[in-house]
mmCIF file of C-alpha atoms and ligand atoms in Angstrom:
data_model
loop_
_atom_site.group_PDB
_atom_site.id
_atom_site.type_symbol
_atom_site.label_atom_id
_atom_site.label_comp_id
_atom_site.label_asym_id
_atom_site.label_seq_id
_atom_site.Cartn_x
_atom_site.Cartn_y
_atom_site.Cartn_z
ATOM 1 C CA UNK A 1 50.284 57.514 40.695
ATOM 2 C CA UNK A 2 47.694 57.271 42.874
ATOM 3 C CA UNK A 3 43.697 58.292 41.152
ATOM 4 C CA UNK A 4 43.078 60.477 44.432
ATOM 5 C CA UNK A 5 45.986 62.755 43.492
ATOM 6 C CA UNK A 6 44.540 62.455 39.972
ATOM 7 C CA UNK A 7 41.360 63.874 40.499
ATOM 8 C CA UNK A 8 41.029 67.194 38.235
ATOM 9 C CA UNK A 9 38.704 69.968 40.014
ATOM 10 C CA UNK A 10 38.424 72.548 37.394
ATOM 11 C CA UNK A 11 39.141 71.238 34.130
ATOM 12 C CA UNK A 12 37.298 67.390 32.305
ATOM 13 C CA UNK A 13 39.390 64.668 32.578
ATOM 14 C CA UNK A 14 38.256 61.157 31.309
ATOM 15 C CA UNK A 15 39.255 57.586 32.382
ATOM 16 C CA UNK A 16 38.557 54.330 30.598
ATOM 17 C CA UNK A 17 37.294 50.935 31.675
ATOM 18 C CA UNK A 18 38.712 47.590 30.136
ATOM 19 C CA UNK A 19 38.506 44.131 30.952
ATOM 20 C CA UNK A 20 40.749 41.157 30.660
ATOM 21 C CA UNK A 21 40.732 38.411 28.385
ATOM 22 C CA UNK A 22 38.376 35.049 28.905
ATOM 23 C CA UNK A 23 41.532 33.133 27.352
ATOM 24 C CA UNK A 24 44.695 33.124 26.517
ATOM 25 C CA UNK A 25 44.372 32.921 22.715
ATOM 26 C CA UNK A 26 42.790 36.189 23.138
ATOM 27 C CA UNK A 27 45.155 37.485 25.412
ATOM 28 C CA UNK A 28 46.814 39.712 22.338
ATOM 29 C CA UNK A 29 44.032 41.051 20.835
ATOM 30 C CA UNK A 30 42.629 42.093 23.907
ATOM 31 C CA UNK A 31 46.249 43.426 24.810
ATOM 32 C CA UNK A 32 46.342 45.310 21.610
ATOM 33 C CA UNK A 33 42.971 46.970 22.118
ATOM 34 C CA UNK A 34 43.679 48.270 25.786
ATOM 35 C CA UNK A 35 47.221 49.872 24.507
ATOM 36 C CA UNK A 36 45.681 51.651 21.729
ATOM 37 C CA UNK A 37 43.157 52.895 24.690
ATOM 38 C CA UNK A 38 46.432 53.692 26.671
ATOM 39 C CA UNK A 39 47.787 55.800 23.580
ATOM 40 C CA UNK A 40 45.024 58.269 24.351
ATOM 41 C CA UNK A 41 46.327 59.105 27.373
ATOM 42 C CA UNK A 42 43.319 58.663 29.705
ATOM 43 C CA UNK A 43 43.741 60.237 33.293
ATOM 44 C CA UNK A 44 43.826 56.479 34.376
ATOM 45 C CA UNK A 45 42.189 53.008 32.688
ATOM 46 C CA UNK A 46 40.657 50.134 35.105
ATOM 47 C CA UNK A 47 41.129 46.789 34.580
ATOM 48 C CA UNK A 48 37.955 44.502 35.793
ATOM 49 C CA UNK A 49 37.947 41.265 37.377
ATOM 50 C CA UNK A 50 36.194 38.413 36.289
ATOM 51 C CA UNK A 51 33.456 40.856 35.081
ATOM 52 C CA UNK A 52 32.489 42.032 31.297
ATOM 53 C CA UNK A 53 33.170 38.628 29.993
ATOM 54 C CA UNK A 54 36.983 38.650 31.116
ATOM 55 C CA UNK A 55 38.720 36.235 33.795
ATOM 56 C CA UNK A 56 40.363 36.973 36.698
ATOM 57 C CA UNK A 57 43.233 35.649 35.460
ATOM 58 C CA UNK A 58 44.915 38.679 33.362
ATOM 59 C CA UNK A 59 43.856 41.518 35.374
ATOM 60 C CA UNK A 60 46.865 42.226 36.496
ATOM 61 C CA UNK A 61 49.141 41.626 33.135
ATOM 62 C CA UNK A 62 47.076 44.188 31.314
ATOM 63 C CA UNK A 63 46.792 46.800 34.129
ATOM 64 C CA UNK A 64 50.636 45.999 34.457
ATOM 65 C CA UNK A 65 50.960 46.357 31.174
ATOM 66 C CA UNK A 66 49.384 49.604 30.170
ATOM 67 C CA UNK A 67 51.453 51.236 33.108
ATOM 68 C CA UNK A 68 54.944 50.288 32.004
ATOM 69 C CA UNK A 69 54.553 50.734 28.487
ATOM 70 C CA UNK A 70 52.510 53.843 27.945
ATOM 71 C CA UNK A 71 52.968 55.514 31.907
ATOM 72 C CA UNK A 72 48.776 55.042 32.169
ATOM 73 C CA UNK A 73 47.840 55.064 36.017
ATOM 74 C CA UNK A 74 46.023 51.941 36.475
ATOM 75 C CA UNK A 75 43.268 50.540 39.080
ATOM 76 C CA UNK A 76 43.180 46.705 39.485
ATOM 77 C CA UNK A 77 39.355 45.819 40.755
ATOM 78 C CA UNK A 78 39.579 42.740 43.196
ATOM 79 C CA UNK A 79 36.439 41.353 44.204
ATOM 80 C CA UNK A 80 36.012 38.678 47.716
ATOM 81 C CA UNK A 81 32.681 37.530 47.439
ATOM 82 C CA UNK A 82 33.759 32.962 47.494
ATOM 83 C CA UNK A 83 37.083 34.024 47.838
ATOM 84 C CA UNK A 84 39.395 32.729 50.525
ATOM 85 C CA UNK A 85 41.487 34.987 53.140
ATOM 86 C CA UNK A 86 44.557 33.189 51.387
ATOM 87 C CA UNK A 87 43.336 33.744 47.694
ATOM 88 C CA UNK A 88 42.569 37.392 47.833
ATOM 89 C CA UNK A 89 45.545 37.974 50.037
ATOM 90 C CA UNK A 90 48.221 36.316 47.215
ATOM 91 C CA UNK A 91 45.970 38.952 44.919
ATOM 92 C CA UNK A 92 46.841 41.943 46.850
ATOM 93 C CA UNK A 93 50.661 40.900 47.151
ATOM 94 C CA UNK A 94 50.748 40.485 43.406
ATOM 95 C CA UNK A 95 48.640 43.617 42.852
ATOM 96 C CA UNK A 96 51.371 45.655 45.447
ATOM 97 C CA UNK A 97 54.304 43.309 43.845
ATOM 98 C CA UNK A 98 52.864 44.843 40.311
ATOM 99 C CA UNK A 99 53.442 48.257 41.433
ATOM 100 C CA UNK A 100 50.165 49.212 41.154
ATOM 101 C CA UNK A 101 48.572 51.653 43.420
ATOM 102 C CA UNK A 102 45.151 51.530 42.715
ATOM 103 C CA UNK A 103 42.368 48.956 44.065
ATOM 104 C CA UNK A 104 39.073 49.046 43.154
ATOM 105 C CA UNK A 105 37.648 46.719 45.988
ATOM 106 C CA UNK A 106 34.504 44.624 45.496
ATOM 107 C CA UNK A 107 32.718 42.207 46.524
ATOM 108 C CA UNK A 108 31.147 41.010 43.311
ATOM 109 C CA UNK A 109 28.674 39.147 42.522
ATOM 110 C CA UNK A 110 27.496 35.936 44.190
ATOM 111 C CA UNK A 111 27.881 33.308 41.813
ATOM 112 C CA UNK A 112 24.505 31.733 40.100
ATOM 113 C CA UNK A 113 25.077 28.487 41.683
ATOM 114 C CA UNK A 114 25.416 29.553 45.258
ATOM 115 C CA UNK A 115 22.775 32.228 45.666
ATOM 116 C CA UNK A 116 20.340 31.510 48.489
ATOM 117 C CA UNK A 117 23.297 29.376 50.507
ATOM 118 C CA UNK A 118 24.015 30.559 54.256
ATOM 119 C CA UNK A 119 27.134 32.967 53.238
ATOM 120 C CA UNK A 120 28.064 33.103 57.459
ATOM 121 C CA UNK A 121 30.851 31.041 56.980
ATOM 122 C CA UNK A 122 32.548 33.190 54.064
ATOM 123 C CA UNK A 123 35.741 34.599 54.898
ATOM 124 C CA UNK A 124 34.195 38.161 53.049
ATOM 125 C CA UNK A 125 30.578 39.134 53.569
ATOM 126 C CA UNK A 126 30.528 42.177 51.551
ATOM 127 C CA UNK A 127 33.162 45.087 49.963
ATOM 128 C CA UNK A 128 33.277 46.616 53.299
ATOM 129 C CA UNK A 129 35.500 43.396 54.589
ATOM 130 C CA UNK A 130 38.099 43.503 51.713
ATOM 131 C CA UNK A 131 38.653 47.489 52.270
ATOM 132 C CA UNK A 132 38.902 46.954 56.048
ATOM 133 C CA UNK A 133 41.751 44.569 55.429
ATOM 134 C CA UNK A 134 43.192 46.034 52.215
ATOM 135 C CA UNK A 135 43.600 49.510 55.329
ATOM 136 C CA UNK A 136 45.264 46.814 57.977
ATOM 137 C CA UNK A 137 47.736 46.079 55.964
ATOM 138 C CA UNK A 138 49.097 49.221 55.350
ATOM 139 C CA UNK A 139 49.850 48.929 51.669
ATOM 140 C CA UNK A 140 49.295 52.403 50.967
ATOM 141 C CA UNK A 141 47.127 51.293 48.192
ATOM 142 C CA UNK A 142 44.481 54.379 47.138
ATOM 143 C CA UNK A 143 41.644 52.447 47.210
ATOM 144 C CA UNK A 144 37.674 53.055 45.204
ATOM 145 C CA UNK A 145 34.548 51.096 45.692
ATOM 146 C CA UNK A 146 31.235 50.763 43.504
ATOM 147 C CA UNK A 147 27.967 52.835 43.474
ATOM 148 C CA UNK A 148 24.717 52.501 42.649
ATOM 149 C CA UNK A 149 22.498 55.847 42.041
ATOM 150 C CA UNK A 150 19.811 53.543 41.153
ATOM 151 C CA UNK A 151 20.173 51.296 44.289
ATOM 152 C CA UNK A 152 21.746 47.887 43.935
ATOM 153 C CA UNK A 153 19.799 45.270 42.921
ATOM 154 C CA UNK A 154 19.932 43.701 46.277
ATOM 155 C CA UNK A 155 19.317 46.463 48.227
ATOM 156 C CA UNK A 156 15.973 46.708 50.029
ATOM 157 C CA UNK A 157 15.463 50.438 49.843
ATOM 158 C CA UNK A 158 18.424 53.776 48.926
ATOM 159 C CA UNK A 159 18.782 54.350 52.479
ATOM 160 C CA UNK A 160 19.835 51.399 53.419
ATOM 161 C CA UNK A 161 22.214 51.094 50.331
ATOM 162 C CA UNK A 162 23.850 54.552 51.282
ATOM 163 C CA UNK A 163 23.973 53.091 54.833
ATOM 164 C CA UNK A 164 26.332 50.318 53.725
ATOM 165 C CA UNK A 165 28.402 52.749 50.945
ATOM 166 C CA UNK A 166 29.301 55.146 54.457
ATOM 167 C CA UNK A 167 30.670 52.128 55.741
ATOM 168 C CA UNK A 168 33.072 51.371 52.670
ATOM 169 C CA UNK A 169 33.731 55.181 52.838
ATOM 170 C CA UNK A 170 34.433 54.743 56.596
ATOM 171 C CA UNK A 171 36.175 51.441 56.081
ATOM 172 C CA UNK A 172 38.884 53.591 54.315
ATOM 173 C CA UNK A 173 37.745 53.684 50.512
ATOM 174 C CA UNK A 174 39.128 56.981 48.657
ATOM 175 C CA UNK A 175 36.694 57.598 46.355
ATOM 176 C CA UNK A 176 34.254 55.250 44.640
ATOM 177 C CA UNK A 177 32.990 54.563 41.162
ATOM 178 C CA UNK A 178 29.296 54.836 40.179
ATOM 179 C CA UNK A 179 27.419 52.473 38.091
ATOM 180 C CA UNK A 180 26.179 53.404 34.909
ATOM 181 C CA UNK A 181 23.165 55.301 34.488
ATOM 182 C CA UNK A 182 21.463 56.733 31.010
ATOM 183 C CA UNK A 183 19.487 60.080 33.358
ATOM 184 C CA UNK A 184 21.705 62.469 34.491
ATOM 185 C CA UNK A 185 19.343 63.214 36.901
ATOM 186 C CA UNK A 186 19.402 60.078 38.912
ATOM 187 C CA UNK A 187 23.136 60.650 39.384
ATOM 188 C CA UNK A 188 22.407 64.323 40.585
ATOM 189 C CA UNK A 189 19.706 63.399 43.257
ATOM 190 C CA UNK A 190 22.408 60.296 44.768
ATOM 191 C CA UNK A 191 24.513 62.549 44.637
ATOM 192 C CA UNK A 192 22.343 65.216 46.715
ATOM 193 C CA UNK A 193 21.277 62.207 49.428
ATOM 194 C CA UNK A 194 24.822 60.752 49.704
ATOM 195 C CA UNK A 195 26.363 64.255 50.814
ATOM 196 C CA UNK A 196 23.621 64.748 53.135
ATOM 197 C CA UNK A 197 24.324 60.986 54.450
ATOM 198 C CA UNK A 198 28.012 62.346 54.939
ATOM 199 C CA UNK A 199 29.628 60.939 51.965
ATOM 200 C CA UNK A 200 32.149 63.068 50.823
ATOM 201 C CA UNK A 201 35.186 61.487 49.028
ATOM 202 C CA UNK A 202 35.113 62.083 45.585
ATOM 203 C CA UNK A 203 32.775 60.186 43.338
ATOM 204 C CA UNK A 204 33.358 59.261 39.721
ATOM 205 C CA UNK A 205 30.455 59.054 37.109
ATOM 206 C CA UNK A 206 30.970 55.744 35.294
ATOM 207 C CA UNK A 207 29.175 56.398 31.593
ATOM 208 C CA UNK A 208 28.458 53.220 28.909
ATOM 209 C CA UNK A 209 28.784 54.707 25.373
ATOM 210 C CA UNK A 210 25.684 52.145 23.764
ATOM 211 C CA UNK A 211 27.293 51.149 20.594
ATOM 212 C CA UNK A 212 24.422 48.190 19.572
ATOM 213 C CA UNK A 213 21.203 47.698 20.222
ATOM 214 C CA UNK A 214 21.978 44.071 21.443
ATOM 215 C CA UNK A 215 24.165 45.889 24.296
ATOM 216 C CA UNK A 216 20.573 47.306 25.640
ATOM 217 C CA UNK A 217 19.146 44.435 27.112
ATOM 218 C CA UNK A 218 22.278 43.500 28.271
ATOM 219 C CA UNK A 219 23.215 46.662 30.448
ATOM 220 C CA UNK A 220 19.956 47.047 31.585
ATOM 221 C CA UNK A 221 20.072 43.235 33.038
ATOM 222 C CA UNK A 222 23.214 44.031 34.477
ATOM 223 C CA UNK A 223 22.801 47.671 35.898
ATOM 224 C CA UNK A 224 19.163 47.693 36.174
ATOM 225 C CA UNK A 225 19.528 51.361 34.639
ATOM 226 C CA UNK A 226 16.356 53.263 33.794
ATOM 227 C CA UNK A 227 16.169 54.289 30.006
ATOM 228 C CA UNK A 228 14.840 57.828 29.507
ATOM 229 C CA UNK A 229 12.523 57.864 26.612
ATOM 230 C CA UNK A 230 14.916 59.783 24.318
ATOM 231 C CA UNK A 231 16.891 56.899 24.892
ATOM 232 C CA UNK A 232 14.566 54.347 23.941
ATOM 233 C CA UNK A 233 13.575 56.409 20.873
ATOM 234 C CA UNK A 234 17.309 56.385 19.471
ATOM 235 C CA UNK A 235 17.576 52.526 19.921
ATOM 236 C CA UNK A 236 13.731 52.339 18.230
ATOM 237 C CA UNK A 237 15.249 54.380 15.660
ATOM 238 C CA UNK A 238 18.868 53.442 14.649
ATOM 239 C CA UNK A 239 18.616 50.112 16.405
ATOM 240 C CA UNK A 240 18.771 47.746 13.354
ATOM 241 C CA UNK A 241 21.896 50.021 11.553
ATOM 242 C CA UNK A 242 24.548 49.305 13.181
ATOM 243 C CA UNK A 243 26.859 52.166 11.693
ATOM 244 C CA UNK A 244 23.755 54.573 13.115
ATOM 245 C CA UNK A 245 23.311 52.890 16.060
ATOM 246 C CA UNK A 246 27.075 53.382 16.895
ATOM 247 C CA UNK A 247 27.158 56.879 15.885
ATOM 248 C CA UNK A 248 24.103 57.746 17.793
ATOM 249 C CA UNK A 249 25.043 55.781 21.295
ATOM 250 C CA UNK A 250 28.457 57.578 21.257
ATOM 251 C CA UNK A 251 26.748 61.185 20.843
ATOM 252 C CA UNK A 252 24.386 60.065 23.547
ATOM 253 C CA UNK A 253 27.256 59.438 25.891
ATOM 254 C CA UNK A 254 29.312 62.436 24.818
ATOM 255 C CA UNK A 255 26.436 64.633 26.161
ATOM 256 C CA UNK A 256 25.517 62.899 29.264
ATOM 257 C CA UNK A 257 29.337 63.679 29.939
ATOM 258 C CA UNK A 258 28.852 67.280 28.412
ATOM 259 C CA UNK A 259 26.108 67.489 30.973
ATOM 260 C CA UNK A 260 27.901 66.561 34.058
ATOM 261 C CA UNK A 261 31.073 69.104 32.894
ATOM 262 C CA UNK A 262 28.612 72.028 32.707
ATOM 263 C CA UNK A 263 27.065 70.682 36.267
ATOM 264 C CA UNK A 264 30.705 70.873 37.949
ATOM 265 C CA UNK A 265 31.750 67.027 37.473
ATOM 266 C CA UNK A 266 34.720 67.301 36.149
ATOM 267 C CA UNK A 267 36.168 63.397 36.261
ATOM 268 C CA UNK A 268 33.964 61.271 34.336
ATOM 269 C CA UNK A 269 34.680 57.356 33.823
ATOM 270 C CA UNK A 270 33.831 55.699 30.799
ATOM 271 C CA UNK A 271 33.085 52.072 30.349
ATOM 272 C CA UNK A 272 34.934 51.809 27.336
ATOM 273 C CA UNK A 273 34.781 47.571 26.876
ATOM 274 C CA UNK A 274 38.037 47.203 25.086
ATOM 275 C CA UNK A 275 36.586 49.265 22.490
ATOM 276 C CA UNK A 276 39.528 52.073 20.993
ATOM 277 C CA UNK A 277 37.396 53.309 18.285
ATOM 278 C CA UNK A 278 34.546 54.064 20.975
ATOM 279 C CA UNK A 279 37.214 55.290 23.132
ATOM 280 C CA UNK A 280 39.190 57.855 20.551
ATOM 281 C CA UNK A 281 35.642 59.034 19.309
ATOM 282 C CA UNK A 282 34.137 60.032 22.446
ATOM 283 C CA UNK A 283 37.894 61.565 23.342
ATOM 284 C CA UNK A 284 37.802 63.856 19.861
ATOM 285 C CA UNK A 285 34.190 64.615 20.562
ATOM 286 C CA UNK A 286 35.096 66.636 23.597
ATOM 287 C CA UNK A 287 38.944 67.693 22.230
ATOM 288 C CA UNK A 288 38.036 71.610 22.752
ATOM 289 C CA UNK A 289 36.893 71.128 25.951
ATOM 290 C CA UNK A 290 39.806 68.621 27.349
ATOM 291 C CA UNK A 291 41.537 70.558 25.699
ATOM 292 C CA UNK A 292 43.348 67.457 23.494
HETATM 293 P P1 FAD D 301 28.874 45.650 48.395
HETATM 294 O O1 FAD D 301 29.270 47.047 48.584
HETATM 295 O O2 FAD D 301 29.366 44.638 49.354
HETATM 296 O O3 FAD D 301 27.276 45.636 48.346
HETATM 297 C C1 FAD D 301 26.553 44.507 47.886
HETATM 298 C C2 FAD D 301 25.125 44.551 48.446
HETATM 299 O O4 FAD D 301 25.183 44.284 49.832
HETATM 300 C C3 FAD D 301 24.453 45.914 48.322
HETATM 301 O O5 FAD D 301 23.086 45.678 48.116
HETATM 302 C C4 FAD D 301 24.706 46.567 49.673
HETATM 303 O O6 FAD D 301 23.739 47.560 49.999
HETATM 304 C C5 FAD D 301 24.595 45.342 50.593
HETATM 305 N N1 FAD D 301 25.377 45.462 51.832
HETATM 306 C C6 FAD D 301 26.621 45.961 51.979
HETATM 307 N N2 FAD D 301 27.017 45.860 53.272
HETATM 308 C C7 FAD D 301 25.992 45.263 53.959
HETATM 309 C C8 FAD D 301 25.791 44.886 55.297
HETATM 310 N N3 FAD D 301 26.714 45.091 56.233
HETATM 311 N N4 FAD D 301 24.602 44.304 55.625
HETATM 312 C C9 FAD D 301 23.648 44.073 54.694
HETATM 313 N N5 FAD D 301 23.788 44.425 53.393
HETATM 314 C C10 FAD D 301 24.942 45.009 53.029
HETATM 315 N N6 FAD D 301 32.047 42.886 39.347
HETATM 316 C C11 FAD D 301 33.087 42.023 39.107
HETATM 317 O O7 FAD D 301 32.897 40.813 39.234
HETATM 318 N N7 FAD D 301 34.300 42.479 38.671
HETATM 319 C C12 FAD D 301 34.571 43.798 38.506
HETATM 320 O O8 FAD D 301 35.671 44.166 38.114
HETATM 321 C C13 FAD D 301 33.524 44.738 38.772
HETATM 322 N N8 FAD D 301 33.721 46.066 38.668
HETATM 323 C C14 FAD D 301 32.715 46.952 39.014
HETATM 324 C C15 FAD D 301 32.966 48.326 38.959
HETATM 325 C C16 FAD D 301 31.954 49.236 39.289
HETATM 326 C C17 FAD D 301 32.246 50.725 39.229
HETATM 327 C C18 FAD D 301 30.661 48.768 39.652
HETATM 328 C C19 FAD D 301 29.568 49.753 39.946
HETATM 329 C C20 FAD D 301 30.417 47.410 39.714
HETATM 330 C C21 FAD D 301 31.433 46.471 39.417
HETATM 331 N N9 FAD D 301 31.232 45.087 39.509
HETATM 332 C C22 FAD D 301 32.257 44.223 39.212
HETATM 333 C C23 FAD D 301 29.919 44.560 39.904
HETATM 334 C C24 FAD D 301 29.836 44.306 41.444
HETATM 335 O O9 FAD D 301 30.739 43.291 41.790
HETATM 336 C C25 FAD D 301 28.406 43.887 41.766
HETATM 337 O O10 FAD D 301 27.520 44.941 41.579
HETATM 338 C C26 FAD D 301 28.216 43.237 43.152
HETATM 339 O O11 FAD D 301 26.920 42.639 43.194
HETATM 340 C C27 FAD D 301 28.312 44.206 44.323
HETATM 341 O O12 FAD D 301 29.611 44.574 44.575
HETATM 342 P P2 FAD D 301 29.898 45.762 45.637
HETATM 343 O O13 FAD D 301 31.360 45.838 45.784
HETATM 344 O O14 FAD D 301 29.169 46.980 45.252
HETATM 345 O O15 FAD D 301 29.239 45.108 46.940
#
């Protein structure tokens, strides 16, 4: 099934996020953990790609997984950035091979080693180049790129960064996937400047439930989110109990999505990080109003 038919425009529908193993000896566990994810019945789960501390590797045996045995939709992300034509073109045959309809296309990012190096030569540049081809072949894939409503951290300024999202939109991307963000807000002003860019594919909220105050530092290295002070004073507060801290980030989450249902947004992603318990708890938070 393909997430554009998917998308819900009156009623909440959640999807989860879940990344592969680093190796095989946690293949199972991790395995486990995404099909008790599944069981919840999520509009569709996403499977990452070298990303969240998982390989590359398994993407495709877990997203393959969670679709045959529990009927889940599934999104494979791909990313191009040091990849070779021939590399991410045995990806997409496996992806298409897989039966999997979905592609989140990405360029990632540029490994540690190799920042700064003249990137001419690459055979991808940037997302734009993997949608582009991911359209010429004619794969009928539906196919989502990433977000940033607080400008990627490469980006010079937000107009320029909305320039280059119109071009994965124009490129032939479906809908696209924001990063997270702890401000509502922030999502409803992108929001506001993308449409008025010409942006209008649907665009997908991507929420991180906070479960311990170690994950902080961490998401805010990696998104570069702003934390609202009510934020901050929950972590200052429940921060060193761990049962609290849990308890607390999940309500946190469950009203940011709360929030965007009452402001019309009614497909919400959640970066659920292999995580079922975070998953479930955020799910029965909102039962009444999904209506499960
Ligand atoms: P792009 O869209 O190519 O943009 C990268 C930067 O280049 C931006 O600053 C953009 O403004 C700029 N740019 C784009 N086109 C041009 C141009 N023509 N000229 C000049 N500048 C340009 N990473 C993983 O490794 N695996 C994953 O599974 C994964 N999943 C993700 C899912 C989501 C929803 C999000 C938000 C991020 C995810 N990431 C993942 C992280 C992502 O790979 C990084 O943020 C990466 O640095 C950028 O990828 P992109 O596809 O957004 O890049």
């Amino acid at each position: 099934m393909k997430i554009i038919d998917l998308i819900t425009k009156d009623t909440l529908s959640l999807s989860f996020e879940v990344f592969p193993p680093k190796t095989e000896s946690s293949f199972e566990s991790v395995k486990t953990a995404t099909e008790e994810i599944a069981k919840l019945k999520p509009s569709f789960m996403s499977v990452t790609y070298g990303a969240g501390g998982g390989t590359s590797k398994y993407t495709l045996d877990i997203a393959k997984n969670i679709k045959e045995l529990y009927g889940v939709p599934t999104l494979a992300h791909l990313t191009c950035v040091s990849s070779t034509k021939e590399t991410v073109q045995q990806k997409i045959k496996e992806i298409k091979e897989a039966g999997i309809e979905n592609v989140m296309a990405l360029r990632g990012d540029i490994p540690q080693e190799l920042e700064g190096v003249d990137r001419s030569g690459w055979d991808y540049q940037y997302a734009a180049d993997l949608i582009s081809e991911l359209k010429d072949i004619n794969a009928d894939f539906c196919i989502g790129c990433a977000c940033y409503p607080e400008i990627h951290p490469e980006s010079a300024n937000q107009k320029e960064d909305i320039k280059h999202l119109k071009e994965k939109v124009d490129a032939g991307c479906d809908f696209i996937t924001t990063q997270m963000f702890f401000d509502n807000n922030l999502l409803y002003n992108f929001l506001y400047k993308i449409r008025e860019a010409g942006i209008t594919v649907p665009v997908i909220p991507g929420i991180m439930p906070i479960t311990n105050a170690n994950q902080v530092e961490r998401a805010i290295k990696l998104s570069g989110s702003f934390m609202p002070q009510r934020f901050k004073s929950l972590v200052d507060k429940f921060g060193s109990n761990p049962a609290a801290m849990k308890q607390a980030g999940i309500a946190y989450a469950t009203d940011q999505i709360i929030d965007l249902y009452a402001n019309n947004i009614t497909n919400v992603h959640v970066y659920s990080m292999n995580k079922p318990d975070v998953a479930a708890k955020i799910q029965s938070n909102l039962s009444d109003i999904l209506g499960k």
